[in-house]
XYZ file of C-alpha atoms in Angstrom:
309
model
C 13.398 15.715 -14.210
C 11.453 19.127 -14.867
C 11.082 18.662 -18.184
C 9.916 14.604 -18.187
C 7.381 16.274 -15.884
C 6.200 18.446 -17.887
C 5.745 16.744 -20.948
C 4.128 14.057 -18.810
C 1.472 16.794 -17.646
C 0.416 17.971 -21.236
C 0.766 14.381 -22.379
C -2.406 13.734 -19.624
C -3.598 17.145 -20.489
C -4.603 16.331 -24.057
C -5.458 13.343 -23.150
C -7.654 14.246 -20.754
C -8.967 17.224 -23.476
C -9.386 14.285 -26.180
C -11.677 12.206 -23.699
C -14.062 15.203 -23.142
C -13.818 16.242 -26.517
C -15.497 12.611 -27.142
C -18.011 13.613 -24.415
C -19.089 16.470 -26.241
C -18.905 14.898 -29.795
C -21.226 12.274 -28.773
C -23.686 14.438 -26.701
C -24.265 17.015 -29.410
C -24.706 13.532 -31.907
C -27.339 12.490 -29.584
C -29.072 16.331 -29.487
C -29.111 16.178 -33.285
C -30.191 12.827 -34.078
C -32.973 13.408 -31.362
C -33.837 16.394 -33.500
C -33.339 14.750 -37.141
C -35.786 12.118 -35.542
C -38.459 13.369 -33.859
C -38.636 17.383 -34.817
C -37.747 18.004 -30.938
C -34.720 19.267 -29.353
C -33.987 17.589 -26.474
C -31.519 19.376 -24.420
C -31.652 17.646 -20.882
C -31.309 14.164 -19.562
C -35.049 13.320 -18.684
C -35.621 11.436 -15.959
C -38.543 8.697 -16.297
C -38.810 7.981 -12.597
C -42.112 10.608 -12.382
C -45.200 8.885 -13.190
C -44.953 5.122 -14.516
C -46.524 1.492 -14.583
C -43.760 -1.570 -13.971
C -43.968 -4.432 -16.383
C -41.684 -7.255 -15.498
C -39.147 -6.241 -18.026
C -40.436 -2.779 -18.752
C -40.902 0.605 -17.609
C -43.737 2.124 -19.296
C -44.451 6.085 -19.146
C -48.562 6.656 -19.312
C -48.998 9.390 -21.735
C -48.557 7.528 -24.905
C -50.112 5.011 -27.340
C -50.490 4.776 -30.566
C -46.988 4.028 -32.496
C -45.623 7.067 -34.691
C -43.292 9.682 -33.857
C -46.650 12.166 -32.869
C -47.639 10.028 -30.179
C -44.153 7.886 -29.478
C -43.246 7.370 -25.469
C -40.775 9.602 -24.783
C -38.950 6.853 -23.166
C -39.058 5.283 -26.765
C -37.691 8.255 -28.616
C -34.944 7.910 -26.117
C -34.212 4.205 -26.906
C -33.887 4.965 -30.640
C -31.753 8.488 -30.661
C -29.714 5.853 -27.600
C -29.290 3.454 -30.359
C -28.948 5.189 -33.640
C -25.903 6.900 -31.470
C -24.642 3.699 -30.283
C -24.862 2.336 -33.854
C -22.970 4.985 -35.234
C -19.906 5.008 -32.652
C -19.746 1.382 -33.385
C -19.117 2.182 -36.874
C -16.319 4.453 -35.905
C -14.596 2.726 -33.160
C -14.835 -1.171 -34.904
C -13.445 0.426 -38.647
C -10.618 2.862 -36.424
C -9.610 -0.406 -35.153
C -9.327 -2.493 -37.808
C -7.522 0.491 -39.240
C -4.980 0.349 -36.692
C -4.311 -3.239 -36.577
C -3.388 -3.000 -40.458
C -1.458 -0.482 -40.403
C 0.529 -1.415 -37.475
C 0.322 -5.027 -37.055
C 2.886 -4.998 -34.458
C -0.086 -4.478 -32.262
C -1.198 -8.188 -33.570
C 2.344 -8.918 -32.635
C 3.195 -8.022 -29.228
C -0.489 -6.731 -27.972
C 1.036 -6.526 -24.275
C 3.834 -4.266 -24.089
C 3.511 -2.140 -27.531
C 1.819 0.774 -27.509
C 1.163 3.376 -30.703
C -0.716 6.835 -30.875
C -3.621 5.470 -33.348
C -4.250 2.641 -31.135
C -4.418 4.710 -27.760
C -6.129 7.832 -29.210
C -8.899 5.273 -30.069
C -9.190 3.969 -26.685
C -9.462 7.440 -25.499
C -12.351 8.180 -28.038
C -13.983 5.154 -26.331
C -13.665 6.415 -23.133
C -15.834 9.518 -23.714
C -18.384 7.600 -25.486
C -18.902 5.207 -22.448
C -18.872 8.044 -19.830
C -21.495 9.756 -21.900
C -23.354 6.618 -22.454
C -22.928 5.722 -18.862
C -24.960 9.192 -17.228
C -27.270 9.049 -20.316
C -28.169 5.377 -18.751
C -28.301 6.238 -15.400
C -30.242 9.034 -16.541
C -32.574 7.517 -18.534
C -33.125 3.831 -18.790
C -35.470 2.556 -16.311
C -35.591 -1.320 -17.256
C -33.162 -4.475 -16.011
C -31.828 -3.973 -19.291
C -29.658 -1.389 -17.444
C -27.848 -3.980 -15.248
C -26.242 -5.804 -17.870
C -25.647 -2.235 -19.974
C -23.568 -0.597 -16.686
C -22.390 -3.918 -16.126
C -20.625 -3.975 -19.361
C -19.455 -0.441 -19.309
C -17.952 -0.842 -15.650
C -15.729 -3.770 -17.037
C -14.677 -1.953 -20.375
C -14.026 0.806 -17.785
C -11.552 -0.838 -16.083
C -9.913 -2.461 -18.599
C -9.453 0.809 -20.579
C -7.977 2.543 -17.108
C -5.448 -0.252 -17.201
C -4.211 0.079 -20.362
C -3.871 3.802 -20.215
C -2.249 4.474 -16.874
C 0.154 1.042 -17.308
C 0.354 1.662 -21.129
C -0.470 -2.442 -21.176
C -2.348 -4.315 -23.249
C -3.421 -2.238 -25.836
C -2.899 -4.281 -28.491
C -5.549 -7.042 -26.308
C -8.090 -3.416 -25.956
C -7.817 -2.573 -29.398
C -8.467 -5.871 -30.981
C -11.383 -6.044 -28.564
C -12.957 -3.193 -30.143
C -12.928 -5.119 -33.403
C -16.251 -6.424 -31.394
C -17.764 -3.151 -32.763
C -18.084 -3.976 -35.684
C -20.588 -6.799 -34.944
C -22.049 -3.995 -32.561
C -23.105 -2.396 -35.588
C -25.697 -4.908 -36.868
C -26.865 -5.321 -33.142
C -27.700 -1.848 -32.898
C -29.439 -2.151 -36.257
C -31.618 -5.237 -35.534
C -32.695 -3.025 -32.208
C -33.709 -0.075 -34.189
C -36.248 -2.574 -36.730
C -37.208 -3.961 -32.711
C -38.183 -0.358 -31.831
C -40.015 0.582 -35.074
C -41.485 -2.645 -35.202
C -40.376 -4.320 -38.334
C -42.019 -7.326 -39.380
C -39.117 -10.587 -38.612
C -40.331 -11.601 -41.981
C -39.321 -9.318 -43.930
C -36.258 -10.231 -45.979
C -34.053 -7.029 -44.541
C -34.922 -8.126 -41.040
C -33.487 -12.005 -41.936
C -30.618 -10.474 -43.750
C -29.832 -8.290 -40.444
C -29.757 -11.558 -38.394
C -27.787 -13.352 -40.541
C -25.157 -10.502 -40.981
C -25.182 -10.124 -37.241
C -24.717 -14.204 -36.538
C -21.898 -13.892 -39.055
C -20.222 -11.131 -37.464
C -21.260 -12.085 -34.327
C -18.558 -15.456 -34.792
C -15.998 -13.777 -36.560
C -15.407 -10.166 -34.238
C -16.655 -11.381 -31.404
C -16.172 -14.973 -30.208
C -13.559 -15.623 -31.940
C -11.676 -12.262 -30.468
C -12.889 -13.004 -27.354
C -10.567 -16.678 -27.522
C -8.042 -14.358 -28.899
C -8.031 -12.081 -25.602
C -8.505 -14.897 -23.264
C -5.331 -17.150 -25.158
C -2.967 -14.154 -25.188
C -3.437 -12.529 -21.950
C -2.956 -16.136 -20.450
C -0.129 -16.951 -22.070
C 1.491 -13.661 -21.508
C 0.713 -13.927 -17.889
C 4.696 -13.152 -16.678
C 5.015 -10.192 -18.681
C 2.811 -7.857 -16.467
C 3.021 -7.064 -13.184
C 1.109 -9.783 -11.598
C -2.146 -7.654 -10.145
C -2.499 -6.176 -13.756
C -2.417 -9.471 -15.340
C -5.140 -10.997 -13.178
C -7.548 -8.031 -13.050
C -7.331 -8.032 -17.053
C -8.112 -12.119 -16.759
C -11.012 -11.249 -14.786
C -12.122 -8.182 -17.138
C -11.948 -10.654 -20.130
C -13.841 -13.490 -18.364
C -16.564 -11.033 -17.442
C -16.760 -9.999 -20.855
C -17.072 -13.595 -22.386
C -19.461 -14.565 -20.025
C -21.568 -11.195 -21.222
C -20.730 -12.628 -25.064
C -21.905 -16.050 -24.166
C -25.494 -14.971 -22.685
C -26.078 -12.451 -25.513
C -24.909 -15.045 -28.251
C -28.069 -17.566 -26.410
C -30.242 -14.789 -26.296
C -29.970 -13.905 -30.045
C -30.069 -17.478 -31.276
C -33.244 -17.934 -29.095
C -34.952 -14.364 -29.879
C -34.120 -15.126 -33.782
C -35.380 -18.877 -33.909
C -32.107 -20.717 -33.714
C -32.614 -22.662 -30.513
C -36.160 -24.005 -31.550
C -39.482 -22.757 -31.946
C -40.094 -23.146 -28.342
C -37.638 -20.807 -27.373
C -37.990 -18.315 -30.034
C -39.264 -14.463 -28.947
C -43.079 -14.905 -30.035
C -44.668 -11.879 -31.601
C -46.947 -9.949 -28.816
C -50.501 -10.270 -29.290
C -52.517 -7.737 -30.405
C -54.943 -5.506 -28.316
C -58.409 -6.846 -28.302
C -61.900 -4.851 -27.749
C -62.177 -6.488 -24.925
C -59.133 -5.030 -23.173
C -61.269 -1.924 -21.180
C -60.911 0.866 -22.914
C -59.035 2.780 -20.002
C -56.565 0.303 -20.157
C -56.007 0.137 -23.604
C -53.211 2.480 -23.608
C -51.368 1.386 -21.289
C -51.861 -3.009 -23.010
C -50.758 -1.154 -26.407
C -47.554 0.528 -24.645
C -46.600 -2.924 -23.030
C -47.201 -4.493 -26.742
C -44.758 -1.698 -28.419
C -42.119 -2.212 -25.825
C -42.266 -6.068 -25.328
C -39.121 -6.516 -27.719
C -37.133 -3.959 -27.151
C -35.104 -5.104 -24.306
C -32.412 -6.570 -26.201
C -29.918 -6.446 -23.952
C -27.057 -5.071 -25.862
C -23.273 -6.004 -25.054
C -20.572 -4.219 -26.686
């Protein structure tokens, strides 16, 4: 009995060490791409609550205008370092887990009850990046794009707390994460949003169309897988676990659904009508003391995205 409780303590204990290690990991990332960026370290996490004008979708700060790293909103800088982060764990976590489902395809094969070190060391990876992502958020963002953001986080939350307290379901959590991998051209198509890429340009087409593509294949069609298997394996959790994960995964198609509409609007697919126009440009006969603030509205009109995943 002693010594089952013992190796379950420094079984938590380096779990519990790998999560924060992921914390850490990610937060330095963030410090350094901040720096790589934009010449500036940026230690702390700002708050943007001081001294703002409220667009319907946007928060604006009022100290910046023109576009360029010089003169860049803070609040910008912030969105891209957030992204080029959040584009870069999606690389990790979407390959690690199409890594471990080749390797050990028995998580394919019974995704309820088996359970393997690669597989659960990735979900603890994940883990730290959300909480890290979840305070820099909190922190930080100051738009409604935050709802759906800590919306999604709460539910990937849970369903990673399930898996690794039950040891459940990993094999459903870590095929989810093959979702990362369309992440990755999501995160991308932001970034040429924040620097303000031209949509005609033929990298910015080839961006959609990769992230359409992948958008099908890791993440719809996944997100059938999940819902098919944790029905049909309803009876072989305990009942409570089976129907919070149903709810988890419902939440989380829903979340797919609306951000597959939004990007098939935003990129033309759903008519000309409904497409994301570009913003208009400033005229001289905007006043010039509000100038600033039209052009800062202008530079942020398409970045609220609304990322999932």
């Amino acid at each position: 009995m002693g010594d089952s409780t013992r190796i379950l303590d420094e079984k938590w204990a380096r779990e519990i060490a790998l999560v924060l290690v992921s914390v850490v990991f990610f937060r330095i990332l963030h410090i350094v791409i901040y720096r790589f960026l934009f010449g500036e370290w940026r230690l702390d996490c700002h708050n943007f609550c001081k001294q703002t004008h409220v667009d319907n979708e946007e928060t604006v700060p009022v100290a910046e205008s023109e576009p360029g790293n010089a003169t860049m909103s803070t609040l910008k800088k912030w969105r891209i370092s957030n992204e080029s982060v959040s584009m870069v764990h999606s690389a990790i976590s979407g390959f690690w887990a199409a890594y471990a489902l080749i390797v050990d395809p028995e998580l394919f094969k019974s995704p309820i009850l088996y359970h393997c070190i690669v597989g659960r060391n990735l979900v603890l990876m994940m883990t730290g990046y959300l909480l890290n992502d979840l305070v820099d958020l909190i922190c930080n963002e100051r738009s409604v794009r935050i709802v759906e953001l800590l919306f999604h986080h709460v539910v990937v939350l849970s369903a990673f707390t399930i898996c690794l307290f039950y040891d459940l379901m990993l094999g459903i959590v870590v095929a989810g994460l093959l979702m990362e991998l369309n992440s990755i051209f999501l995160h991308i198509r932001s970034l040429m949003n924040l620097y303000g890429f031209d949509k005609k340009l033929t990298a910015f087409r080839v961006t959609v169309i990769l992230n359409i593509i992948t958008l099908v294949v890791f993440r719809l069609i996944v997100n059938v897988y999940m819902i098919y298997f944790v029905f049909a394996s309803f009876s072989m959790s305990p009942w409570y676990i089976a129907s919070t994960i149903c709810v988890l995964i419902l939440c989380l198609a829903s979340s797919n659904m609306v951000l597959t509409y939004r990007l098939l609007a935003a990129d033309g697919f759903c008519g000309a009508s409904r497409q994301r126009q570009v913003p208009a440009r400033v005229e001289t006969e905007v006043p010039p003391e509000h100038q600033n603030l039209v052009k800062q509205v202008v530079q942020g009109s398409d970045q609220n995205d609304g990322i999932i995943g």
